[in-house]
Short mmCIF file of C-alpha atoms in Angstrom, two decimals:
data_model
loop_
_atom_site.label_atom_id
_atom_site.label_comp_id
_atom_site.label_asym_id
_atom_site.label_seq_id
_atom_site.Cartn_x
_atom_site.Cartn_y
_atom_site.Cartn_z
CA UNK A 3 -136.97 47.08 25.35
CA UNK A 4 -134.40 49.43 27.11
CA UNK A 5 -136.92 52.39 26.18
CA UNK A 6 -139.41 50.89 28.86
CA UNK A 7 -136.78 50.99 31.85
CA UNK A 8 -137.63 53.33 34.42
CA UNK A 9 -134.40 56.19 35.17
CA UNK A 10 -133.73 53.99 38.33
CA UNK A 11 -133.61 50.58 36.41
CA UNK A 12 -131.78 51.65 33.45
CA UNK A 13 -129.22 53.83 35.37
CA UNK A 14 -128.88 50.46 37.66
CA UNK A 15 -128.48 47.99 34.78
CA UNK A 16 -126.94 49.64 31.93
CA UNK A 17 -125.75 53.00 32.87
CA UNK A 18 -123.62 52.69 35.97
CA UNK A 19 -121.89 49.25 35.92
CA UNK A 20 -119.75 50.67 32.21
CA UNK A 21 -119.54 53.91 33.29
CA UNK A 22 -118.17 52.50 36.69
CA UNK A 23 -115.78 51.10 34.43
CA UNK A 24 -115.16 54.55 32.21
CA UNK A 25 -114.38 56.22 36.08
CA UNK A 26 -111.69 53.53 36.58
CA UNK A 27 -110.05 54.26 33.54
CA UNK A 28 -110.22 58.30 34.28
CA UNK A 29 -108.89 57.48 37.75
CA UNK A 30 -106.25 55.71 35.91
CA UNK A 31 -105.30 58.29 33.54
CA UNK A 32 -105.64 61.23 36.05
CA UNK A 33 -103.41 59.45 38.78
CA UNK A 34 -100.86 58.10 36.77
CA UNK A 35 -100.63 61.51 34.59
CA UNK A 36 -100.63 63.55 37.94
CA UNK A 37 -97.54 61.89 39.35
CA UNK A 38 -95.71 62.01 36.31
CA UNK A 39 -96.86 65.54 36.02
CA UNK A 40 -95.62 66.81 39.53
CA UNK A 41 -92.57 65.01 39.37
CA UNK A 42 -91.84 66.51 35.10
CA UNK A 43 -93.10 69.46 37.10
CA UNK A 44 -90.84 70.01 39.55
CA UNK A 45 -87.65 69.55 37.34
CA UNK A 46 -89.31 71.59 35.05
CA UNK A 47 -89.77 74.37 37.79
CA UNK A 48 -86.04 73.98 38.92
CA UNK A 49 -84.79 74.62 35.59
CA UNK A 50 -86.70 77.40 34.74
CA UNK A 51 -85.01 79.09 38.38
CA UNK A 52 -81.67 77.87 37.48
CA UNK A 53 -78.87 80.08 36.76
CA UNK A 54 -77.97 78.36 34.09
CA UNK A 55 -79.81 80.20 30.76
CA UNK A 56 -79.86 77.06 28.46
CA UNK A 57 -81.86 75.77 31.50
CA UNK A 58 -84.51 78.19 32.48
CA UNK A 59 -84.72 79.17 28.51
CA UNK A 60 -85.42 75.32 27.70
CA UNK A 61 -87.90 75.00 30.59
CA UNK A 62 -89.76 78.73 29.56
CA UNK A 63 -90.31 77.29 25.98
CA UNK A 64 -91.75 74.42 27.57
CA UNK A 65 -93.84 75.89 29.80
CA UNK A 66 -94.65 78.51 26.58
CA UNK A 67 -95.30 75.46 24.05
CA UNK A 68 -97.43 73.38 26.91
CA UNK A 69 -99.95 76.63 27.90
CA UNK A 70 -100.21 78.45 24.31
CA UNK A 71 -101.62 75.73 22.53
CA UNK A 72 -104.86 73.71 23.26
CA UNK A 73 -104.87 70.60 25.30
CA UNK A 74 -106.92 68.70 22.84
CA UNK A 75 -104.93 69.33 19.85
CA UNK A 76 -101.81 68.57 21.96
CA UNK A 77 -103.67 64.79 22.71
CA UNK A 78 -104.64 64.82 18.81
CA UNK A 79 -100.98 65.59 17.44
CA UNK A 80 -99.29 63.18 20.01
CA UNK A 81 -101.54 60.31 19.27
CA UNK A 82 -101.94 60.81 15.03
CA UNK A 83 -98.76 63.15 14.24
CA UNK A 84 -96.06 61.78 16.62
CA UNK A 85 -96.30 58.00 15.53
CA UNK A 86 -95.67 59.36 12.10
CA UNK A 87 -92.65 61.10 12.47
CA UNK A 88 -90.93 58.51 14.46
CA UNK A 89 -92.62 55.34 13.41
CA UNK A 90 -94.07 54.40 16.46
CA UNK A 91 -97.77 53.17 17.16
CA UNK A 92 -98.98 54.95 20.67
CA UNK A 93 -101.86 53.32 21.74
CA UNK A 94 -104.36 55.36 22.92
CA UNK A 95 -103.78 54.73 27.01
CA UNK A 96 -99.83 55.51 26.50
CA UNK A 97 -101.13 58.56 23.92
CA UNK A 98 -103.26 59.63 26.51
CA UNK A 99 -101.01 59.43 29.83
CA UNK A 100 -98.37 61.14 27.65
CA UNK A 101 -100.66 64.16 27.00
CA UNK A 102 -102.20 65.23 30.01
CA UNK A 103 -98.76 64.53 31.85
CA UNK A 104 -96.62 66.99 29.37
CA UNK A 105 -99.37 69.17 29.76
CA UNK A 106 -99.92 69.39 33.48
CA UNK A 107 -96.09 69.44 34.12
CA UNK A 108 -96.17 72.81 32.48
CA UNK A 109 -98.86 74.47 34.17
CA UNK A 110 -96.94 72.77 38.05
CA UNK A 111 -93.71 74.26 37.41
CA UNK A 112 -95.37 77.83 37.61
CA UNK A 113 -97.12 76.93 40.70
CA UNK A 114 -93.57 75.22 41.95
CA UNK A 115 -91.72 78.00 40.67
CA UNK A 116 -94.27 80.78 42.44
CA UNK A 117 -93.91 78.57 45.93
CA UNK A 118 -90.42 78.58 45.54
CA UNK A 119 -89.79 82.26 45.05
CA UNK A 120 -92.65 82.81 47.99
CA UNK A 121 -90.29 81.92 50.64
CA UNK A 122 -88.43 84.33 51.79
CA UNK A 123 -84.54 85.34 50.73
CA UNK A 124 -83.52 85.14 54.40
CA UNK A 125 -84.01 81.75 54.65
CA UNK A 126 -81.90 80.72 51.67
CA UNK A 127 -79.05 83.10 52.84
CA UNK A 128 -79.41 81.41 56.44
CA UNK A 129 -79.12 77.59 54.68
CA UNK A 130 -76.06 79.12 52.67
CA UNK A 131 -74.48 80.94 55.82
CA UNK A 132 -74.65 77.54 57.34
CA UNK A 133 -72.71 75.89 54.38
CA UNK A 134 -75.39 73.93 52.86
CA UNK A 135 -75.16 73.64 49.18
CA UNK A 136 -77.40 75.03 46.87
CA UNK A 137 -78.97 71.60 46.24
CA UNK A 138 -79.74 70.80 50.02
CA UNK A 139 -80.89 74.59 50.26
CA UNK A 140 -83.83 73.91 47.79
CA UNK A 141 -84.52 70.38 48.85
CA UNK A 142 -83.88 70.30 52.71
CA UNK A 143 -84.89 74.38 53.51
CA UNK A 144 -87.36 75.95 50.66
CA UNK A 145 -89.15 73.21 49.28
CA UNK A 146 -90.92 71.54 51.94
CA UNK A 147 -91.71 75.28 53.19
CA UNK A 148 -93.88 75.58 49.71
CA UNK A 149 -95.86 72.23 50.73
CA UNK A 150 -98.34 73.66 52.22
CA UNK A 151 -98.60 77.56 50.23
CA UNK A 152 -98.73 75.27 47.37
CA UNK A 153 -101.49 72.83 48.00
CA UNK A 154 -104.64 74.81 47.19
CA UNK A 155 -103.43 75.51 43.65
CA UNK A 156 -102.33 71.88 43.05
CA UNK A 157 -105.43 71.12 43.72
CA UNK A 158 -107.02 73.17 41.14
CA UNK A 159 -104.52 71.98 38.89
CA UNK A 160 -105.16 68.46 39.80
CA UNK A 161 -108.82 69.10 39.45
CA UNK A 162 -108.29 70.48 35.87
CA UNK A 163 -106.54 67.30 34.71
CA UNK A 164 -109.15 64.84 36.22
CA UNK A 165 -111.91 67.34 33.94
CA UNK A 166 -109.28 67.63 31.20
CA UNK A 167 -109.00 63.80 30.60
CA UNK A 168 -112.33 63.89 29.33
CA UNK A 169 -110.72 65.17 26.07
CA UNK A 170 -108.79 61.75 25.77
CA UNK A 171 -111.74 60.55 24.50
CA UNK A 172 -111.44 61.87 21.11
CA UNK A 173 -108.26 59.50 20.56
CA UNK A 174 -111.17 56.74 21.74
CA UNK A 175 -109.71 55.57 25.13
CA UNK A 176 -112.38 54.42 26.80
CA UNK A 177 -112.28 56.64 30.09
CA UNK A 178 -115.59 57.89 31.80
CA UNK A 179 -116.97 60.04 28.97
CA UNK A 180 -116.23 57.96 26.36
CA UNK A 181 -118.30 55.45 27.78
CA UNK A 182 -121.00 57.97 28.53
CA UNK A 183 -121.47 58.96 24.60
CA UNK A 184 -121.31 55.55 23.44
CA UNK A 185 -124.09 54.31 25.72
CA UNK A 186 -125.94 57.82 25.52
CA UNK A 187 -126.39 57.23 21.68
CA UNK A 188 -126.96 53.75 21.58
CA UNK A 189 -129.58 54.02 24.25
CA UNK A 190 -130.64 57.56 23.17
CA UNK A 191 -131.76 58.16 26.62
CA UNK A 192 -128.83 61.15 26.80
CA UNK A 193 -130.45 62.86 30.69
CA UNK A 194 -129.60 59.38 32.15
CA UNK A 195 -125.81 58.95 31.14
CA UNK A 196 -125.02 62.43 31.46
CA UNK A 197 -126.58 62.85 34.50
CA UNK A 198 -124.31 60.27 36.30
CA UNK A 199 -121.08 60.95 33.95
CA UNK A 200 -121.32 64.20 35.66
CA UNK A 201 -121.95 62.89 38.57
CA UNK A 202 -118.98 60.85 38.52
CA UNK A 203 -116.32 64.16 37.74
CA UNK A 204 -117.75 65.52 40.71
CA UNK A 205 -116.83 62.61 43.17
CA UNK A 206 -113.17 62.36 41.69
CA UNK A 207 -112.83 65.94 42.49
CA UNK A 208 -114.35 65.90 45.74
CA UNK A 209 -112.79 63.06 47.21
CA UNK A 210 -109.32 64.96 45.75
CA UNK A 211 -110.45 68.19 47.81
CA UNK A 212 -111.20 65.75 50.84
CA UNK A 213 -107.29 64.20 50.58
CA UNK A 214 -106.35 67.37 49.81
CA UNK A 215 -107.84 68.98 52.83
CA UNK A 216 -106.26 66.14 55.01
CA UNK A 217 -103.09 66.75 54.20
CA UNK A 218 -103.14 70.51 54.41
CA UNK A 219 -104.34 70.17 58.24
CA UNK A 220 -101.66 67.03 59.22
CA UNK A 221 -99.18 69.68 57.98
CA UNK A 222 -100.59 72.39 59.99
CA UNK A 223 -100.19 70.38 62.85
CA UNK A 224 -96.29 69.49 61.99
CA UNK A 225 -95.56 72.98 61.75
CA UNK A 226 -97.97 75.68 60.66
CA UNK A 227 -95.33 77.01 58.28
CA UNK B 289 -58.61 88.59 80.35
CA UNK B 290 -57.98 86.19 77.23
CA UNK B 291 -54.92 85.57 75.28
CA UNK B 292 -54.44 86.59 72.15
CA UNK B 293 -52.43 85.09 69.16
CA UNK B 294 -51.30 87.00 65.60
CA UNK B 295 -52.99 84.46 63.87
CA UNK B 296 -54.70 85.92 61.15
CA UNK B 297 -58.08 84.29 60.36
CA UNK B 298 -59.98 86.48 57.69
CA UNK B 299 -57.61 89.09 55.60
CA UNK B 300 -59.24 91.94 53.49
CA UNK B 301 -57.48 93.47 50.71
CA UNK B 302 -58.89 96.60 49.01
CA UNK B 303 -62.42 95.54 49.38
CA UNK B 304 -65.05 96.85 46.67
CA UNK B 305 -68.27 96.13 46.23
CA UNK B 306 -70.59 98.13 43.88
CA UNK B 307 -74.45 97.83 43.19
CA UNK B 308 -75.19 98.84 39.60
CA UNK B 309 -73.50 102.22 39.88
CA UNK B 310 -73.38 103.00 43.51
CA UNK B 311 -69.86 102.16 45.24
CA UNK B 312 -71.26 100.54 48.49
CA UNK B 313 -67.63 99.65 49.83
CA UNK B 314 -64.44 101.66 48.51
CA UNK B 315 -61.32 99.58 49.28
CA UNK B 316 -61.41 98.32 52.61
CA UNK B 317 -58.63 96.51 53.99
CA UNK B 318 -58.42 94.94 57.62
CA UNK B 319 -57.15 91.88 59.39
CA UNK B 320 -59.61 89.84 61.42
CA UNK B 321 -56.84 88.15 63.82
CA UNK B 322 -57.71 84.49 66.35
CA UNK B 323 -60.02 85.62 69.26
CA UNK B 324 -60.37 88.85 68.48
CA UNK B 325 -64.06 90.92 68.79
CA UNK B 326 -64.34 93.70 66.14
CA UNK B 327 -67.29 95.93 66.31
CA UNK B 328 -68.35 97.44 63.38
CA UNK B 329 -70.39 100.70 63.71
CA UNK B 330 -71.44 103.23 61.09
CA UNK B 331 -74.35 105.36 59.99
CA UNK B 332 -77.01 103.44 58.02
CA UNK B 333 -75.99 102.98 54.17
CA UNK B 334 -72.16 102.91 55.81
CA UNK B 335 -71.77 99.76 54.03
CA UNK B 336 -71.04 98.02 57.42
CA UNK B 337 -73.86 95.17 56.42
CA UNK B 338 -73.05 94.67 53.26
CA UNK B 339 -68.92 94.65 54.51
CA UNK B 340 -69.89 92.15 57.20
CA UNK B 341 -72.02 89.76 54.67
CA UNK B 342 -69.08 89.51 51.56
CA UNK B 343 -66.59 88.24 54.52
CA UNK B 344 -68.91 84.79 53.90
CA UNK B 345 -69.57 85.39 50.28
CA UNK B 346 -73.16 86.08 50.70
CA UNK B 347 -72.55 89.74 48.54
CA UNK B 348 -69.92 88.88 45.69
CA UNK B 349 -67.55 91.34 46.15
CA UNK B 350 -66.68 93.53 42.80
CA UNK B 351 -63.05 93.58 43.75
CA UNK B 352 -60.26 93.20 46.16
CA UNK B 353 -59.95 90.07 47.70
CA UNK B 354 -60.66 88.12 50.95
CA UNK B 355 -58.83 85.76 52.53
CA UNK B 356 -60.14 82.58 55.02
CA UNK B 357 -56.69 81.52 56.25
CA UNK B 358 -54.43 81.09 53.33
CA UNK B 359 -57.50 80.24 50.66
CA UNK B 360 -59.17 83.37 48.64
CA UNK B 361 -62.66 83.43 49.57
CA UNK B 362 -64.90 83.20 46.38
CA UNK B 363 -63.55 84.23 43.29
CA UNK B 364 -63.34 81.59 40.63
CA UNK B 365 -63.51 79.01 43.56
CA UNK B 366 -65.70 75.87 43.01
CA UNK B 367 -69.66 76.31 44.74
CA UNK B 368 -67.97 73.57 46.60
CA UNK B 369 -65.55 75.13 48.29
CA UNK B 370 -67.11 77.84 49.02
CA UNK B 371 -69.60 75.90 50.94
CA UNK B 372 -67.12 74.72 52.80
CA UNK B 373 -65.54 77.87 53.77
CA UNK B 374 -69.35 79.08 55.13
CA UNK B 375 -69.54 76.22 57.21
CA UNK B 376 -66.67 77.45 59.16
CA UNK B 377 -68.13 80.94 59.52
CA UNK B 378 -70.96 81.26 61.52
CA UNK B 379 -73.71 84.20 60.34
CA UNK B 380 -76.24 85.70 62.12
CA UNK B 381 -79.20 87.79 60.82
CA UNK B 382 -81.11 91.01 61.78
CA UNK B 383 -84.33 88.72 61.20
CA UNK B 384 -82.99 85.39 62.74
CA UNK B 385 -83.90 83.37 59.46
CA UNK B 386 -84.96 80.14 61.68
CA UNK B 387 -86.57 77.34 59.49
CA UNK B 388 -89.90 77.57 60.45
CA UNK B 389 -90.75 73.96 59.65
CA UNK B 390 -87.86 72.38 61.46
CA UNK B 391 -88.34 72.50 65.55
CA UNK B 392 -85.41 74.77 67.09
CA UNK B 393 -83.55 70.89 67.28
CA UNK B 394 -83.94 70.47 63.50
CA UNK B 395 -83.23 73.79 63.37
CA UNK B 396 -79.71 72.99 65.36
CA UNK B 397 -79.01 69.64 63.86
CA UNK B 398 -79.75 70.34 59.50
CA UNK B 399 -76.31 71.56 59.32
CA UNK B 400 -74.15 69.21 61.08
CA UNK B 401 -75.97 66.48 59.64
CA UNK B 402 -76.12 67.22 56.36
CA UNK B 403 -72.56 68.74 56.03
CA UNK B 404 -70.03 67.32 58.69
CA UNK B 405 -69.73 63.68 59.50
CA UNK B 406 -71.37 63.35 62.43
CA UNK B 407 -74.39 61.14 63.68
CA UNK B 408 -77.98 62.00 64.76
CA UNK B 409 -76.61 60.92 68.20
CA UNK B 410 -73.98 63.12 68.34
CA UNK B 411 -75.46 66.24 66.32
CA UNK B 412 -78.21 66.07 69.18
CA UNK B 413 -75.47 66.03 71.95
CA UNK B 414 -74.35 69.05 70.57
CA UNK B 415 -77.45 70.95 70.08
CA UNK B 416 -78.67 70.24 73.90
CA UNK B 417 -74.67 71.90 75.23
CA UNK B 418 -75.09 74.98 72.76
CA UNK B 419 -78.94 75.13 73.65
CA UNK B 420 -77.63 75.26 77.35
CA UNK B 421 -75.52 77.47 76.75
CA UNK B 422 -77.83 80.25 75.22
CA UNK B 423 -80.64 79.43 78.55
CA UNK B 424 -83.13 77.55 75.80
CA UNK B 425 -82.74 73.70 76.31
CA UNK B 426 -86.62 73.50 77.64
CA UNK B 427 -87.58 74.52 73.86
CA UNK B 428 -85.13 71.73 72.04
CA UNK B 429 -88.78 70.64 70.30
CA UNK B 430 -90.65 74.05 70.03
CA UNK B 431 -91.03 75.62 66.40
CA UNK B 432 -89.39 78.72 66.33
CA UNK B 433 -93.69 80.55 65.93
CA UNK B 434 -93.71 79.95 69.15
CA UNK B 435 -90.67 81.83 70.71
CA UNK B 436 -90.30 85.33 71.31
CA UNK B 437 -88.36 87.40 69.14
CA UNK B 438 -85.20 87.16 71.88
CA UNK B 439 -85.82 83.70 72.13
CA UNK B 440 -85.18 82.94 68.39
CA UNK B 441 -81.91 85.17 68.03
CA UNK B 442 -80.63 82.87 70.96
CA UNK B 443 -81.43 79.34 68.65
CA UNK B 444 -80.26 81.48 65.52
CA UNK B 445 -76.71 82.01 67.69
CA UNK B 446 -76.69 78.29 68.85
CA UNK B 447 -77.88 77.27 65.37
CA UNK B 448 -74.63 78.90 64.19
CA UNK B 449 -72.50 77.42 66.77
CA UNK B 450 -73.26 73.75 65.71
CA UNK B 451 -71.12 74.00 63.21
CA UNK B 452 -68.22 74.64 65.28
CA UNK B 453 -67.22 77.85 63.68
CA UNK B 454 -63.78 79.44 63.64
CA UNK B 455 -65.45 83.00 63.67
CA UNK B 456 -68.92 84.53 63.71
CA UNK B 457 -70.49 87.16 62.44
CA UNK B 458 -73.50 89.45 63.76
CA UNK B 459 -75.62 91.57 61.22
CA UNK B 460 -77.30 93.92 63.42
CA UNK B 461 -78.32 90.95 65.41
CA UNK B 462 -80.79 93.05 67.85
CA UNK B 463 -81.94 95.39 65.62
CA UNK B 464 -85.31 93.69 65.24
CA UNK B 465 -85.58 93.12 68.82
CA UNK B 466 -87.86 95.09 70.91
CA UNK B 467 -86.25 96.91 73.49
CA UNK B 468 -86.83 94.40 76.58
CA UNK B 469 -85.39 91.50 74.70
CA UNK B 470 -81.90 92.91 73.55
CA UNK B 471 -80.10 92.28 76.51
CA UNK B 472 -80.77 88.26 76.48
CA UNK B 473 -78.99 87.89 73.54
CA UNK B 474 -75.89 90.80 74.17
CA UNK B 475 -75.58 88.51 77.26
CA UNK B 476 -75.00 85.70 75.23
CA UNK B 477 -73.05 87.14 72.69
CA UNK B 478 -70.65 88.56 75.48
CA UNK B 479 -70.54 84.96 76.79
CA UNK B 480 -69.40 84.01 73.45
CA UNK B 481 -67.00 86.94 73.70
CA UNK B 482 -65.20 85.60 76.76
CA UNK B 483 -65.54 82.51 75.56
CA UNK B 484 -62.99 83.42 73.55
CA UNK B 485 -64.89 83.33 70.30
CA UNK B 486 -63.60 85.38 67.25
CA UNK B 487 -66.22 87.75 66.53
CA UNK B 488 -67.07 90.38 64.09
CA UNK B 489 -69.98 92.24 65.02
CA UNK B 490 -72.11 95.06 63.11
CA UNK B 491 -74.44 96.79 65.90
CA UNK B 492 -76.01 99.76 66.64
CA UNK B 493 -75.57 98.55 70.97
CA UNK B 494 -72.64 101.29 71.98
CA UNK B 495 -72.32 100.05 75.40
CA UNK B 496 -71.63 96.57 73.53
CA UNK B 497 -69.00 97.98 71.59
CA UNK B 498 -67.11 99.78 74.50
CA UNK B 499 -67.74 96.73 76.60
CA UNK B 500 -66.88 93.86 74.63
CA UNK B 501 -65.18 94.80 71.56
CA UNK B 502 -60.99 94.39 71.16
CA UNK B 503 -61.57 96.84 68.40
CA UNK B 504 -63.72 99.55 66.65
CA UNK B 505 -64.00 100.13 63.26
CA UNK B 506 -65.98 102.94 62.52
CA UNK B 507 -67.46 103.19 59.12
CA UNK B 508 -69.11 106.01 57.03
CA UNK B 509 -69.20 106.32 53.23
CA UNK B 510 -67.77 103.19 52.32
CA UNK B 511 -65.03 103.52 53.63
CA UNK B 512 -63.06 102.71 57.01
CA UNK B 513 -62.82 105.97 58.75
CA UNK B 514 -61.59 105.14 61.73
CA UNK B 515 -60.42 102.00 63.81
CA UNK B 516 -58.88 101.54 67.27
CA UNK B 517 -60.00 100.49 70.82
CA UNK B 518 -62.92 101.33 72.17
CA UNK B 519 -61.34 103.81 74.47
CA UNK B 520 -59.62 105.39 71.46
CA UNK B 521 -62.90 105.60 69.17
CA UNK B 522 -65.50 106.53 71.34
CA UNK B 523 -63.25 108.72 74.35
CA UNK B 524 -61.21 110.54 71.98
CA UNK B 525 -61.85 110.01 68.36
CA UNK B 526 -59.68 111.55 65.73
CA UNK B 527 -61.80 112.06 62.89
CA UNK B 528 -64.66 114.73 62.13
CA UNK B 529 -67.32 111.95 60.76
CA UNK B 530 -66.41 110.00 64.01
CA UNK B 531 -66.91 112.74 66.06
CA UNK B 532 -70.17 113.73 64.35
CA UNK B 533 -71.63 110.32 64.68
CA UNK B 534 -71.09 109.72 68.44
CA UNK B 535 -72.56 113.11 69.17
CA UNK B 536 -75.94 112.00 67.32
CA UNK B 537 -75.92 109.12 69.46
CA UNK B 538 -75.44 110.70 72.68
#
């Protein structure tokens, strides 16, 4: 019956509305894993500058563990291999969210760390001359001087995850490409579904670049620093 | 002229400070007494900077000891309280190290309200009399981009004097400047001379030193050469490297 849809009616009735619903859940995932990500990111990028070794060695294995092995088999092995050495069941939402969060956390803290080193020595020793503590320095002084410097490579980074949580769907979550290969082979019309799976990356990412770009130029404004 | 006490505010004992194997500083010792302006000059690589930035701890000396007051500065002292000891010693830089994404009152205010107990009201009060005071209150919400080189020294200097320091310290503080801008902020810093401000100032300015400073320590090799008043350092100076110097400068 399906087979005699046009591209237009098929993509209209069948296609979009569950793939609208795939996009939701890869907003979900990409969001929620982002913010846990840049936040697990920062501390991550603190310890691996901190003086203290146990720190910055804990936080350089992390980082190690996190980019030397792939993403996918890091979703497969926290989803199947986890659960079975600590006798939990993960579903796969929690699975997923877990994943992509450890995973971009690790890749943030070298972009942190890089912004944070960027800035230059003078204005730490100025902060310090001026009896801040080392904890206000980074917070109050360096930090929100990376903010902008580090905004184009969160971006990629942010771009990677919302492309990267396509590879949930091997622990079947049903995010946007999930959805895509179940109706692609029940349908077997594969141009159609792909066609506006892709289609649906692209506007994540875009709109992110949009935010992205908004929030670069309101803090060009502020200060231009 | 101002009155001056014995009260000693910064003591250095045999002084060392080494950077892998090269002996920057070999034991210096010299008091820094209450109101006093000491004007440190030196060839380059004299060790004068690096001298000038252990007296707050920002170069951890490799021995000898340093005394704010009656309290060792450093040395197996909590980060604590050597933040606290900073706050009383005000620092300024060759570069003049503004925060570039605070306005020159953020810039002014960061440090008072973060550190001391005081409120927005009153850290604001404060940055508007020391902003007067350096000629700059019309840029209280400018970000320091958009000053001139001399202008930003001047915030650095009032930036410093928020805090309400017992003593402050010039690195080279118009090294960077180009040579129409120095005298704005030697006029301040002469103001906060007669002000009766204890000072300790590294500077290549000679007519500073003979004009303003109590004392001169001259500086070569690591090591105190010579020290005395102006007259006696740069009129008739003892020493051969003393003598040497102040001939390449003339």
């Amino acid at each position: 019956m399906e087979d005699s849809l046009s591209f237009w009616a098929f993509s209209h009735t069948i296609v979009i509305p569950r793939l609208l619903e795939g996009m939701a859940i890869t907003l979900k995932l990409t969001i929620i894993s982002g913010v846990i990500g840049f936040a697990l990111g920062m501390i991550i990028a603190l310890m691996r500058l901190s003086k203290y070794k146990i720190f910055s060695w804990f936080a350089l294995s992390y980082i190690s563990l996190f980019r030397g092995t792939p993403l996918l088999l890091q979703i497969l092995f926290i989803y199947f291999a986890v659960p079975t050495l600590i006798n939990v069941n993960l579903d796969s939402f929690p699975a997923g969210i877990l994943a992509l969060s450890l995973n971009c956390a690790a890749y943030l803290a070298e972009i942190f760390r890089a912004g944070i080193l960027s800035i230059p020595k003078g204005q730490t020793e100025a902060a310090k001359a001026l009896g801040l503590s080392h904890h206000q320095t980074m917070f109050k002084i360096v930090i929100p001087q990376t903010y902008r410097r580090i905004i184009p490579p969160v971006v990629n980074e942010f771009s990677a995850l919302t492309k990267d949580s396509s590879l949930v769907s091997v622990i079947s979550l049903g995010e946007l490409l999930y959805v895509t290969q179940r109706i692609g082979a029940k349908y077997l019309r594969p141009w159609e579904v792909y066609f506006w799976a892709g289609l649906g990356y692209l506007i994540i990412v875009l709109l992110l670049s949009y935010v992205a770009g908004r929030i670069e130029r309101s803090l060009e404004l502020k200060g231009g620093v | 002229m101002k009155t001056k006490s014995n009260q000693i505010i910064i003591k250095v004992v045999n002084l060392e400070k080494s950077f892998g194997n090269t002996k920057v500083l070999k034991k210096i010792s010299t008091d820094i007494t209450k109101g006093e302006v000491v004007v440190v000059i030196g060839p380059s690589g004299s060790g004068k900077s690096t001298f000038l930035r252990c007296l707050n701890y920002l170069e951890v000396p490799t021995g000898g000891e340093i005394y704010f007051h009656d309290s060792r500065v450093g040395f197996q002292k909590k980060e604590k309280e050597v933040d606290l000891q900073r706050s009383k010693i005000g620092m300024v830089f060759q570069s003049f190290n503004l925060f570039p994404h605070l306005t020159v009152l953020g810039n002014l205010t960061i440090a008072p309200l973060n550190i001391q107990n005081v409120t927005k009201e009153e850290a604001e009060l404060m940055a508007r009399v020391y902003l007067k005071k350096v000629g700059l209150l019309e840029k209280i919400n400018a970000y320091p981009r958009e000053l001139s080189g001399g202008q930003q020294q001047r915030v650095a200097i009032a930036r410093a004097l928020c805090m309400n320091p017992e003593v402050m310290l010039f690195d080279e503080a118009t090294s960077s400047l180009d040579p129409e801008l120095v005298g704005e902020v030697l006029r301040v810093m002469k103001d906060l001379a007669l002000s009766g401000m204890t000072m300790v100032v590294v500077t290549h300015e000679m007519d500073f030193a003979r004009e303003v400073a109590d004392r001169v320590i001259f500086m070569d090799g690591g090591v105190i050469v010579e020290e005395g008043t102006p007259n006696e350092i740069f009129s008739s100076p003892k020493e051969k490297r003393t003598i040497d110097f102040l001939r390449k400068l003339s």
